[in-house]
Amino acid sequence: RINAQSRSEGIGYSRLIAGLKKANIELDRRVLADLAVHDKVAFSAVVQRAKAALA
């Protein structure tokens, strides 16, 4: 779930997790999966923050 949604946002799963750690965003995988399925806008915002941390 997380990988599929993150790839649609243009980032792979492992880079997403690395970006979250770098951005000090502490969401576990269960919460990320729930966001990916039920709240795509929030998931997209989290992905954008992770991408910014990696840039």
Coordinates of N, CA and C in Angstrom, one line a residue:
R1 N 0.8 -1.2 0.0 CA 0.0 0.0 0.0 C 0.9 1.3 0.0
I2 N 1.8 1.3 0.9 CA 2.7 2.5 1.0 C 3.5 2.6 -0.3
N3 N 4.1 1.5 -0.7 CA 5.0 1.6 -1.9 C 4.2 2.0 -3.1
A4 N 3.0 1.4 -3.3 CA 2.2 1.8 -4.5 C 1.8 3.3 -4.5
Q5 N 1.4 3.8 -3.4 CA 1.0 5.2 -3.3 C 2.2 6.1 -3.4
S6 N 3.3 5.7 -2.8 CA 4.5 6.6 -2.8 C 5.1 6.6 -4.3
R7 N 5.0 5.5 -5.0 CA 5.5 5.5 -6.3 C 4.6 6.4 -7.2
S8 N 3.3 6.5 -6.9 CA 2.5 7.4 -7.7 C 2.8 8.8 -7.4
E9 N 3.5 9.1 -6.3 CA 3.9 10.4 -5.9 C 5.3 10.7 -6.4
G10 N 6.0 9.6 -7.0 CA 7.3 9.8 -7.6 C 8.5 9.5 -6.7
I11 N 8.2 8.7 -5.7 CA 9.3 8.3 -4.8 C 9.1 6.9 -4.4
G12 N 10.2 6.1 -4.3 CA 10.1 4.7 -3.9 C 10.0 4.6 -2.4
Y13 N 9.6 3.4 -1.9 CA 9.4 3.2 -0.5 C 10.6 3.5 0.3
S14 N 11.7 3.0 0.0 CA 12.9 3.1 0.8 C 13.4 4.6 0.9
R15 N 13.2 5.3 -0.2 CA 13.6 6.7 -0.2 C 12.6 7.5 0.6
L16 N 11.3 7.1 0.6 CA 10.3 7.7 1.4 C 10.6 7.6 2.9
I17 N 11.0 6.4 3.3 CA 11.3 6.1 4.7 C 12.5 6.9 5.1
A18 N 13.5 6.9 4.3 CA 14.8 7.7 4.5 C 14.4 9.2 4.7
G19 N 13.6 9.7 3.8 CA 13.2 11.1 3.9 C 12.4 11.4 5.1
L20 N 11.6 10.5 5.6 CA 10.8 10.7 6.8 C 11.7 10.8 8.0
K21 N 12.7 9.9 8.0 CA 13.7 9.9 9.1 C 14.5 11.2 9.1
K22 N 14.9 11.7 7.9 CA 15.7 12.9 7.8 C 14.9 14.1 8.2
A23 N 13.6 14.1 7.9 CA 12.7 15.2 8.3 C 12.2 15.1 9.7
N24 N 12.6 14.1 10.4 CA 12.1 13.9 11.8 C 10.6 13.7 11.9
I25 N 10.1 13.0 10.9 CA 8.6 12.7 10.9 C 8.5 11.2 11.4
E26 N 7.9 11.1 12.6 CA 7.8 9.8 13.2 C 6.4 9.2 13.0
L27 N 6.2 8.6 11.9 CA 5.0 7.9 11.6 C 5.3 6.4 11.4
D28 N 4.7 5.5 12.0 CA 5.0 4.1 11.8 C 4.3 3.6 10.5
R29 N 4.7 2.5 10.0 CA 4.2 2.0 8.7 C 2.7 1.7 8.7
R30 N 2.1 1.4 9.9 CA 0.7 1.2 9.9 C -0.1 2.5 9.7
V31 N 0.4 3.5 10.3 CA -0.2 4.9 10.1 C 0.0 5.3 8.6
L32 N 1.2 5.1 8.1 CA 1.4 5.5 6.7 C 0.5 4.7 5.7
A33 N 0.3 3.4 6.0 CA -0.6 2.6 5.1 C -2.0 3.1 5.2
D34 N -2.4 3.5 6.4 CA -3.8 4.0 6.6 C -4.0 5.3 5.9
L35 N -3.0 6.2 6.0 CA -3.1 7.4 5.2 C -3.1 7.2 3.7
A36 N -2.3 6.3 3.2 CA -2.2 6.0 1.8 C -3.6 5.5 1.3
V37 N -4.3 4.8 2.1 CA -5.6 4.3 1.7 C -6.8 5.2 1.9
H38 N -6.8 5.9 3.1 CA -8.0 6.6 3.5 C -7.8 8.2 3.4
D39 N -6.6 8.7 3.3 CA -6.4 10.1 3.2 C -5.3 10.5 2.3
K40 N -5.5 10.4 1.0 CA -4.5 10.6 0.0 C -3.9 12.0 0.1
V41 N -4.7 13.0 0.5 CA -4.1 14.4 0.5 C -3.1 14.5 1.6
A42 N -3.4 13.9 2.8 CA -2.4 13.9 3.9 C -1.2 13.1 3.6
F43 N -1.4 11.9 2.9 CA -0.2 11.1 2.5 C 0.7 11.9 1.6
S44 N 0.0 12.6 0.6 CA 0.8 13.4 -0.4 C 1.6 14.5 0.3
A45 N 1.0 15.1 1.4 CA 1.7 16.2 2.1 C 2.9 15.6 2.8
V46 N 2.8 14.4 3.4 CA 3.9 13.7 4.1 C 5.0 13.4 3.1
V47 N 4.6 12.9 1.9 CA 5.6 12.6 0.9 C 6.3 13.8 0.5
Q48 N 5.6 14.9 0.3 CA 6.3 16.2 -0.1 C 7.3 16.6 0.9
R49 N 7.0 16.5 2.2 CA 7.9 16.8 3.3 C 9.1 15.9 3.2
A50 N 8.9 14.6 3.0 CA 10.0 13.7 2.9 C 10.9 14.0 1.7
K51 N 10.3 14.3 0.6 CA 11.1 14.7 -0.6 C 11.9 15.9 -0.4
A52 N 11.3 16.9 0.3 CA 12.1 18.2 0.6 C 13.3 17.9 1.5
A53 N 13.1 17.0 2.4 CA 14.2 16.6 3.4 C 15.3 16.0 2.6
L54 N 15.0 15.2 1.6 CA 16.1 14.6 0.8 C 16.8 15.5 -0.2
A55 N 16.1 16.6 -0.6 CA 16.7 17.5 -1.6 C 17.9 18.2 -1.1

